[in-house]
CSV table of C-alpha atoms in Angstrom, one decimal:
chain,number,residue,atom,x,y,z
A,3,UNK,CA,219.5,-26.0,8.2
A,4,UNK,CA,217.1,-28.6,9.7
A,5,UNK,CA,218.5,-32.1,10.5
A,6,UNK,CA,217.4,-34.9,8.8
A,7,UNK,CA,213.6,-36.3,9.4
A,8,UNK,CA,213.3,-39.1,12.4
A,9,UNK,CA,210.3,-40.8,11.6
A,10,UNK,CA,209.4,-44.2,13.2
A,11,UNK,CA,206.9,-46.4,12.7
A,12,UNK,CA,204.1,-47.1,15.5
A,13,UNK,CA,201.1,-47.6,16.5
A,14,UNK,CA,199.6,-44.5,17.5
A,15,UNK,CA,196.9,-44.5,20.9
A,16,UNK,CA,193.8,-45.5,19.1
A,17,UNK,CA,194.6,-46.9,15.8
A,18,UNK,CA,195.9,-50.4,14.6
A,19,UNK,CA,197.7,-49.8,12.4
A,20,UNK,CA,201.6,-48.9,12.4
A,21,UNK,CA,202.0,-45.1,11.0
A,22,UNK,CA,205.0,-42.6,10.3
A,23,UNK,CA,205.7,-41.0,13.5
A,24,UNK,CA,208.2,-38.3,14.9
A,25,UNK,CA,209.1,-39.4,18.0
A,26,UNK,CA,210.8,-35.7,19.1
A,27,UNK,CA,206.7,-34.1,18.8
A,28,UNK,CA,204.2,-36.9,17.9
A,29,UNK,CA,203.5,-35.9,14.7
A,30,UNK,CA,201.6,-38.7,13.0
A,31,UNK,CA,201.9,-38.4,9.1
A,32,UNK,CA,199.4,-40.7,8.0
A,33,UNK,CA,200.0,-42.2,4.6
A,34,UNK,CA,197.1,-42.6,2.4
A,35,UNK,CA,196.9,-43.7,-1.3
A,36,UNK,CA,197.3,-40.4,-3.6
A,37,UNK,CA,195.2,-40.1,-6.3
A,38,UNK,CA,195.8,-39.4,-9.6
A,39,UNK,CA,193.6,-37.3,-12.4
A,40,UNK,CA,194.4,-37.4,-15.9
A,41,UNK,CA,192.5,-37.6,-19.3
A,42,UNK,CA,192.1,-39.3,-22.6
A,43,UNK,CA,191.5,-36.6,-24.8
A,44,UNK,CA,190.5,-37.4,-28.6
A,45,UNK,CA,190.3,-34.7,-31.4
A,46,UNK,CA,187.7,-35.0,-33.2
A,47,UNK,CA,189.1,-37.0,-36.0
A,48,UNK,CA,189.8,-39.6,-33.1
A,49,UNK,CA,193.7,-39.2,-32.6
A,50,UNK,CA,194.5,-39.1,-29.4
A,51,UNK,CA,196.7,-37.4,-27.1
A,52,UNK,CA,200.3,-37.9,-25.4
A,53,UNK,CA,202.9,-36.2,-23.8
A,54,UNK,CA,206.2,-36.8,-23.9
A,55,UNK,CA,207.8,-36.7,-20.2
A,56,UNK,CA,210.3,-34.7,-19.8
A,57,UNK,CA,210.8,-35.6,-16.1
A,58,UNK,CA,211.1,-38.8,-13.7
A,59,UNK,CA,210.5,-41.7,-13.5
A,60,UNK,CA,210.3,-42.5,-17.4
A,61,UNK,CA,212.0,-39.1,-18.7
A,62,UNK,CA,211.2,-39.8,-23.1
A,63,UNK,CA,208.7,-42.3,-22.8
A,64,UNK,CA,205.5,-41.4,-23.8
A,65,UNK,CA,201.6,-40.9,-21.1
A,66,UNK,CA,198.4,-39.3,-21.0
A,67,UNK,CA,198.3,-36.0,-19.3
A,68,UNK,CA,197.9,-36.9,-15.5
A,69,UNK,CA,199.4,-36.0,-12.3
A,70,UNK,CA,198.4,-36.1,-8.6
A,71,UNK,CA,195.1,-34.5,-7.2
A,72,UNK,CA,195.7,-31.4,-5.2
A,73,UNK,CA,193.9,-30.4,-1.9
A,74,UNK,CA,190.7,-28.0,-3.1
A,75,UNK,CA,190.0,-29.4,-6.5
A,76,UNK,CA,187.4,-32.0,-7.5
A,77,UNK,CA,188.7,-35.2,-9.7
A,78,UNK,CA,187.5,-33.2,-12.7
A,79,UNK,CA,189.3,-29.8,-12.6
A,80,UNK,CA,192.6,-32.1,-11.6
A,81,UNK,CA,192.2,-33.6,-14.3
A,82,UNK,CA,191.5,-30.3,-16.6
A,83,UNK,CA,194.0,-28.4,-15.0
A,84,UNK,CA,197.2,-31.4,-15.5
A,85,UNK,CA,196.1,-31.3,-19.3
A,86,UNK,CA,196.9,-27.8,-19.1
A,87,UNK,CA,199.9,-27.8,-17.0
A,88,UNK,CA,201.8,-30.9,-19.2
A,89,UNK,CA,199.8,-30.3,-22.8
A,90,UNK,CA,198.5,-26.6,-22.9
A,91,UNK,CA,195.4,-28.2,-23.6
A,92,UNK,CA,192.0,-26.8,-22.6
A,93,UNK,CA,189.8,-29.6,-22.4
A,94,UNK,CA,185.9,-30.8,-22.0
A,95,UNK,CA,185.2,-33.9,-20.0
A,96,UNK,CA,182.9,-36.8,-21.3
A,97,UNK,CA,183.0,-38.9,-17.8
A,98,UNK,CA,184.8,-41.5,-15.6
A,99,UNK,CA,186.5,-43.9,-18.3
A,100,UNK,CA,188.8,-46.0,-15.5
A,101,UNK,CA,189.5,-46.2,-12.2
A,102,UNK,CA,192.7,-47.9,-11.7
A,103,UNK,CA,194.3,-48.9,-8.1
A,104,UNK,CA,197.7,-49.4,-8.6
A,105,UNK,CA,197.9,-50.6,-4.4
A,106,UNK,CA,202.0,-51.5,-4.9
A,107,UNK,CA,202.8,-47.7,-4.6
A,108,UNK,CA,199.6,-46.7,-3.2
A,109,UNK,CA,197.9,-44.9,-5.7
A,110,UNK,CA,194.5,-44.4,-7.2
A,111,UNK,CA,194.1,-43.3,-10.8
A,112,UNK,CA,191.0,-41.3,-12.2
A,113,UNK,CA,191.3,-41.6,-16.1
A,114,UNK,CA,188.5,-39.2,-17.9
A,115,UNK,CA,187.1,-39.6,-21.0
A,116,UNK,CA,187.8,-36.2,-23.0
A,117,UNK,CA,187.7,-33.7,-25.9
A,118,UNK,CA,189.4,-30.8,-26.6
A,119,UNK,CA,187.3,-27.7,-25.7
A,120,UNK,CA,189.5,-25.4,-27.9
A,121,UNK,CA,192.1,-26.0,-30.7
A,122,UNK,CA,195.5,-26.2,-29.8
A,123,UNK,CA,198.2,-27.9,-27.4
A,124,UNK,CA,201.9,-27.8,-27.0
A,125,UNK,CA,204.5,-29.0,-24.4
A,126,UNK,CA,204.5,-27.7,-21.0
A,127,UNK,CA,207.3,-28.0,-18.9
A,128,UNK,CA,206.8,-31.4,-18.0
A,129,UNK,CA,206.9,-32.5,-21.4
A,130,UNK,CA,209.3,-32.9,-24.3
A,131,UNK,CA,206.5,-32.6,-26.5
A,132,UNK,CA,203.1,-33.3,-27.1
A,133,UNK,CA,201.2,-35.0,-30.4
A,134,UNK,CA,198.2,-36.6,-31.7
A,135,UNK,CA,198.3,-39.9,-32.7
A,136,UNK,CA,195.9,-42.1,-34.6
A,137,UNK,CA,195.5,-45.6,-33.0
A,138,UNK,CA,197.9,-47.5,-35.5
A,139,UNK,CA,200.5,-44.8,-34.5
A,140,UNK,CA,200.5,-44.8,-31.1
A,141,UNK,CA,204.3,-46.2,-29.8
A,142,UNK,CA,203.3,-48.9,-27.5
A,143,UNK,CA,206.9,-49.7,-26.6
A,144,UNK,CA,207.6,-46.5,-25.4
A,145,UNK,CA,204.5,-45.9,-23.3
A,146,UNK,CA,205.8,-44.8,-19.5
A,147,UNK,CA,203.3,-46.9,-17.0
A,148,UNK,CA,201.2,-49.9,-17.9
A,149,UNK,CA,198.0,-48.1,-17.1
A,150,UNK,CA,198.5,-45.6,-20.2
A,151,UNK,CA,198.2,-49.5,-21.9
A,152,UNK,CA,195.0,-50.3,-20.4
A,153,UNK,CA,193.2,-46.7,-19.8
A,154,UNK,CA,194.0,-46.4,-24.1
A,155,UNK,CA,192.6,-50.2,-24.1
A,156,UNK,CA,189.8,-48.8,-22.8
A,157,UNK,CA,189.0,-45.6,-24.2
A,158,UNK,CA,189.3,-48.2,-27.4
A,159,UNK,CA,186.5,-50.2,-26.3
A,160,UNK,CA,184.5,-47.2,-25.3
A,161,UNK,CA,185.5,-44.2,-28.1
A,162,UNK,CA,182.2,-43.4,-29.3
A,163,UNK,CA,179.0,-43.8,-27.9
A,164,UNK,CA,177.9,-43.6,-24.4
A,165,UNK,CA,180.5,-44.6,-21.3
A,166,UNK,CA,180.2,-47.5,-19.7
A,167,UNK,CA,180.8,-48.4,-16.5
A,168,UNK,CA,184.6,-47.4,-15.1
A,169,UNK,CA,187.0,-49.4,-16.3
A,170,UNK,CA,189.4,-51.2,-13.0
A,171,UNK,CA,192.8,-52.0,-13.0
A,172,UNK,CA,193.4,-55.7,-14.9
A,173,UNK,CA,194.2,-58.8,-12.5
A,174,UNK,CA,197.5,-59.3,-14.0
A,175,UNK,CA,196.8,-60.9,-16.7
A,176,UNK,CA,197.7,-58.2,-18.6
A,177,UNK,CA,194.4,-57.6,-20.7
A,178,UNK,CA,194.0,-53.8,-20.6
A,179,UNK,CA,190.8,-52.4,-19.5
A,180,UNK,CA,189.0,-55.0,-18.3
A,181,UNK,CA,187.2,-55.7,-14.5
A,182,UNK,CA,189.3,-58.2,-12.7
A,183,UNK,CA,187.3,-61.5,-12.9
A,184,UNK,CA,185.7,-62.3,-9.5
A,185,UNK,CA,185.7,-58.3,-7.9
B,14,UNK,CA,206.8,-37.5,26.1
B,15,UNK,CA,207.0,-36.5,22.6
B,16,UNK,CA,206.5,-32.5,22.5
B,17,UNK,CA,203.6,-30.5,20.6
B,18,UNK,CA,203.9,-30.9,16.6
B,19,UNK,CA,205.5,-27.7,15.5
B,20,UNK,CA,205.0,-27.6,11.5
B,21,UNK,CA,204.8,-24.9,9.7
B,22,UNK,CA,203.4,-24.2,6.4
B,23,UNK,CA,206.1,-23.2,3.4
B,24,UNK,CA,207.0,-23.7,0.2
B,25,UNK,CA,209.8,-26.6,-0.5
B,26,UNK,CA,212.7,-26.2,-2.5
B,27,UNK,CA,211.6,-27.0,-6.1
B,28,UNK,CA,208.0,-27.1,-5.6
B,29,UNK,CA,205.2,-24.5,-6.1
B,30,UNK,CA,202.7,-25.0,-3.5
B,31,UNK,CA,203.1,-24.6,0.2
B,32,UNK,CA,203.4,-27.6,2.3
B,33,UNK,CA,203.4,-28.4,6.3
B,34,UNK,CA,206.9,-29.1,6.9
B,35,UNK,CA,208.9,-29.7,10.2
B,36,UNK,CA,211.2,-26.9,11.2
B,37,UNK,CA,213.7,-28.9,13.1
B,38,UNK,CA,214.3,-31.8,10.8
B,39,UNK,CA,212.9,-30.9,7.3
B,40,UNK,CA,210.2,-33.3,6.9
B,41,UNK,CA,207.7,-32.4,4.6
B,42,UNK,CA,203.9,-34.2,5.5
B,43,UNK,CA,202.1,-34.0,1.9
B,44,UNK,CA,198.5,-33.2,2.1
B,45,UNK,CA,196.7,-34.7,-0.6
B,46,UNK,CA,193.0,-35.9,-1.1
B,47,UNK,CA,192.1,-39.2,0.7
B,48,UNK,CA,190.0,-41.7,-0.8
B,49,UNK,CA,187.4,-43.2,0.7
B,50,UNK,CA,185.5,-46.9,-0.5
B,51,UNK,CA,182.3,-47.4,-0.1
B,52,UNK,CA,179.3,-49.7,-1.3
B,53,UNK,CA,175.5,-49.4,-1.9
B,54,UNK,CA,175.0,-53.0,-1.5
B,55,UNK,CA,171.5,-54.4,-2.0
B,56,UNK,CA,169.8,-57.6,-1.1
B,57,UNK,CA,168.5,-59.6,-4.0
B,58,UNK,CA,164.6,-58.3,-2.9
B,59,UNK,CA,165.9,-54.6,-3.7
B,60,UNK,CA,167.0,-53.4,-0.1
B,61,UNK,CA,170.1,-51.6,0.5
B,62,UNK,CA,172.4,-52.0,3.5
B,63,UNK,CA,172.5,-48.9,5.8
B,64,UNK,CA,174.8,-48.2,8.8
B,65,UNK,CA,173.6,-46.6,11.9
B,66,UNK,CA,176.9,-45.2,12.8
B,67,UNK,CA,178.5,-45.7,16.5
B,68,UNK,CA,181.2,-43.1,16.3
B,69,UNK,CA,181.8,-39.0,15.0
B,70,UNK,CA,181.0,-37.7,13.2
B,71,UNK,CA,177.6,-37.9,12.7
B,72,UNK,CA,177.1,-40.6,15.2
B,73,UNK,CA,173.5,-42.0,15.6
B,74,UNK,CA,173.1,-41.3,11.9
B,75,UNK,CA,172.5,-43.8,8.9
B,76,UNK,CA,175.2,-44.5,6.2
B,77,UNK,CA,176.9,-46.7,3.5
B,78,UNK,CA,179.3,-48.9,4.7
B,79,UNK,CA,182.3,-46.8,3.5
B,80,UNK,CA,185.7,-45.7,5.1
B,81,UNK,CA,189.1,-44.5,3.9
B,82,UNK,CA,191.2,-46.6,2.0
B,83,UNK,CA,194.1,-48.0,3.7
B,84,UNK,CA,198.2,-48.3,2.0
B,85,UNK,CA,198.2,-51.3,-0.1
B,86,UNK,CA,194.6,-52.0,-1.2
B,87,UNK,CA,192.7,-51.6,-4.3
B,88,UNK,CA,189.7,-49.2,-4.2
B,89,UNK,CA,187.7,-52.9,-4.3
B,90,UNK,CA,189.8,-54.6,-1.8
B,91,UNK,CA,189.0,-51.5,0.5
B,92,UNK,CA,185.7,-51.3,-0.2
B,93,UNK,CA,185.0,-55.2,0.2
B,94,UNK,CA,186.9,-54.8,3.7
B,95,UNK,CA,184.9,-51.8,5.0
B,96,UNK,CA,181.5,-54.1,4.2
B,97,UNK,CA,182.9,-56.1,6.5
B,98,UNK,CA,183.8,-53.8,9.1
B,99,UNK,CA,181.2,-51.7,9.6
B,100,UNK,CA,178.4,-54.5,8.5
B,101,UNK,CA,180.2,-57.6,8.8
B,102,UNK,CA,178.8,-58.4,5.4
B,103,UNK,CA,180.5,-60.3,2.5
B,104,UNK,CA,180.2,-58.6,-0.5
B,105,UNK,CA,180.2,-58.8,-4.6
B,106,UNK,CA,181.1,-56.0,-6.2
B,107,UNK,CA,179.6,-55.1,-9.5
B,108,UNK,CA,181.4,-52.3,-10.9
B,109,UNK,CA,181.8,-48.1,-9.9
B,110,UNK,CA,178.7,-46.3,-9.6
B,111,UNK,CA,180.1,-43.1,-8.4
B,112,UNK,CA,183.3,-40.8,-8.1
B,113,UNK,CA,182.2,-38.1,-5.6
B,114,UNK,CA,184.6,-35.0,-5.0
B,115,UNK,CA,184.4,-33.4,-1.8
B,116,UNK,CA,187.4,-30.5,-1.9
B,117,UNK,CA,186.3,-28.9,0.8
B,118,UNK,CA,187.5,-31.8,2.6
B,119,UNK,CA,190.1,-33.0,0.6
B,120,UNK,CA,188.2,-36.7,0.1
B,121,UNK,CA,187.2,-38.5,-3.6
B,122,UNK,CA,184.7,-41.4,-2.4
B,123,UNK,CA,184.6,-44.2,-5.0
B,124,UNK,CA,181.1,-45.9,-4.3
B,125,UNK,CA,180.4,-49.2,-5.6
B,126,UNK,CA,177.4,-51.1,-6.3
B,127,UNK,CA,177.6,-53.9,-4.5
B,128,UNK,CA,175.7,-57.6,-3.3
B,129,UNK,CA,175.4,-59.9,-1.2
B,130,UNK,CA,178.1,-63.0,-1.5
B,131,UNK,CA,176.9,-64.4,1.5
B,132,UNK,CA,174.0,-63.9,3.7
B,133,UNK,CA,174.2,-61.9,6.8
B,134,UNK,CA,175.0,-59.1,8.1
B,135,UNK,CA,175.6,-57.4,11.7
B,136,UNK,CA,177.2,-54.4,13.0
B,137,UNK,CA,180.4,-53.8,13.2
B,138,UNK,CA,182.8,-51.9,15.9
B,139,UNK,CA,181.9,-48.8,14.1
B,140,UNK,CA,177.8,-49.5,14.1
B,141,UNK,CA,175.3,-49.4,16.4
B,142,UNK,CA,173.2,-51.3,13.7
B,143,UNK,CA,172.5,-52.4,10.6
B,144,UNK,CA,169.2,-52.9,8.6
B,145,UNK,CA,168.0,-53.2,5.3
B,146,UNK,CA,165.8,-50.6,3.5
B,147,UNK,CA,163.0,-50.9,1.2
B,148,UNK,CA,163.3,-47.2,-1.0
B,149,UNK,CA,160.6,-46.1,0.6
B,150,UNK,CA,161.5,-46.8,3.8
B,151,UNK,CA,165.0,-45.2,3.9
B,152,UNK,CA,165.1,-42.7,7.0
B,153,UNK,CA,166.2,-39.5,4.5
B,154,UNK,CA,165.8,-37.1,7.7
B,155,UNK,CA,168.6,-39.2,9.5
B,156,UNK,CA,171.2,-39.8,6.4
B,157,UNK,CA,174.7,-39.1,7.5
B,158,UNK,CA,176.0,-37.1,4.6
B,159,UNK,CA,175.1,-35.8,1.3
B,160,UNK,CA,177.2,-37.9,-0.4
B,161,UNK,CA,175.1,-41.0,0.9
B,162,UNK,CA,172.0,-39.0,-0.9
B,163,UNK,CA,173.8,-39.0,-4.2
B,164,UNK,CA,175.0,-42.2,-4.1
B,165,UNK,CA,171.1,-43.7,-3.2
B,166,UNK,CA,169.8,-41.5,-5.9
B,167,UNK,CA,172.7,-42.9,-8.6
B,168,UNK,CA,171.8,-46.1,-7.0
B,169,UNK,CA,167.9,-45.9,-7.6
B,170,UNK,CA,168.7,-44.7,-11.5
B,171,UNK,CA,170.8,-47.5,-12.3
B,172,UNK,CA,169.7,-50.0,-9.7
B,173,UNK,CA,169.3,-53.1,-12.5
B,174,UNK,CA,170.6,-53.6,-15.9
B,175,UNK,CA,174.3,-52.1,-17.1
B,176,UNK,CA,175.8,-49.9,-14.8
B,177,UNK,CA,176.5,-46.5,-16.7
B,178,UNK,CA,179.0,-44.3,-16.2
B,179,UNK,CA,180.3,-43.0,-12.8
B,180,UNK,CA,177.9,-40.6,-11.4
B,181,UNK,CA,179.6,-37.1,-10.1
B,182,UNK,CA,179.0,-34.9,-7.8
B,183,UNK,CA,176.3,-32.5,-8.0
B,184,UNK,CA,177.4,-28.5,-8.9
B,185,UNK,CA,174.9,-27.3,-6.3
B,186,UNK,CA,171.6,-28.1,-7.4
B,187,UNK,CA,170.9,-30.9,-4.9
B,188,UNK,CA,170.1,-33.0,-7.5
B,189,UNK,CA,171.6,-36.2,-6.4
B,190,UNK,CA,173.6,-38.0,-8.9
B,191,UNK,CA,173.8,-35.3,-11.7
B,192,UNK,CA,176.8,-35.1,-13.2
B,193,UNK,CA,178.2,-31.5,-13.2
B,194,UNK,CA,176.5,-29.1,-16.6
B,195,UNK,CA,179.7,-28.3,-18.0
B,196,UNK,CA,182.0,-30.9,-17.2
């Protein structure tokens, strides 16, 4: 049974910044932003997808299929392989739709543009369940993280046609989908 | 004197992936991708900035001003800092022009087009110089790394106008910019 972690912060020899460090063997566990893949995926009669989370943080409420990048994949099989793993979906990838910084708890979202490759979808075992809902259904007030708001804002602005530019993270003002004024 | 790091690589309890984790006190260091910012910032004749770059790896060679992103920043905020860092430069950014993947080494580089907000530009700690580069002047034989190529080539296709979509990385075929067949 190992005791519990010791980690202090410092500055390591070199750097200037303060990182997590174990002060029994040096170990520097540097903390970087994580990034995040996920998808919106459309059928072709333009209802979209969400899963229903059937873990923390927001167990019921309702996201894209998304999760954190592993080591050895590029954004775009992340991305393909979370909408397996949470909606038993195999799906085809249009292009970048958003990329949302969400610096408070250091993370990076990569939002895709989708379709589904094949028919067919159902829960996996992070979700509750799994559905397709046209844009008048969709149940804003129970929609786990505010960038599911804004990365559906704009796949809305952006559902047909060609892709624009990646969407960024709004400046608090709370209009989804739209570039921060002055970046 | 702290001792030699002494992780070891295992899976966690609950997880499905092996992690480096401490031994003696439990500590488990995630690895996940890092992100790094970057810019192709041009002047308003139709230069772009370059980096001759002071330090490893690939020291002596040219690059984009582009580094990893730091705890706490948007992918802009880190982006408009590195400008300054490695070219002391004061940039506008315009929007994403590219989402590179580089699983082999765990990085997703989010590029940015990018201008002047002020005039001037030096190098930074991290550059032995600085210049800007008519296209046909840019030293291709003495880029950095190929990412640099396919954010230039994105660059040169949508170097006015709209930007479009995020370019991707290339599946192989050296053509810079591409996104993936298939994707």
């Amino acid at each position: 049974m190992p005791a519990a972690p010791r980690f202090v912060r410092r500055i390591p020899e070199g750097d200037t910044r303060e990182r997590l460090t174990c002060p029994e063997c040096g170990f520097v566990a540097y903390e970087n932003p994580k990034v995040v893949v996920g998808s919106v995926v459309a059928a072709a009669d333009g209802r979209v997808l969400l899963c229903r989370r059937a873990i923390a943080p927001r167990a019921g409420f309702w996201t894209l299929p998304a999760g954190f990048l592993e080591m050895g994949e590029t954004v775009a099989e992340g991305a393909r392989r979370e909408a397996w793993e949470e909606a038993q979906a195999r799906i085809a990838l249009d292009g970048v739709l958003a990329v949302y910084s969400i610096a408070r708890i250091g993370q990076v979202q990569v939002i895709f543009r989708a379709r589904f490759a094949e028919p067919g979808f159902a829960p996996g075992p992070e979700s509750l369940e799994t559905r397709l809902f046209a844009w008048e259904e969709i149940p804003w007030e129970q929609i786990a993280f505010p960038s599911v708001h804004w990365a559906l804002g704009a796949w809305r602005g952006a559902a047909t046609g060609p892709l624009p530019a990646a969407a960024l993270e709004p400046d608090g003002t709370g209009m989804p989908g739209t570039t921060p004024p002055g970046l």
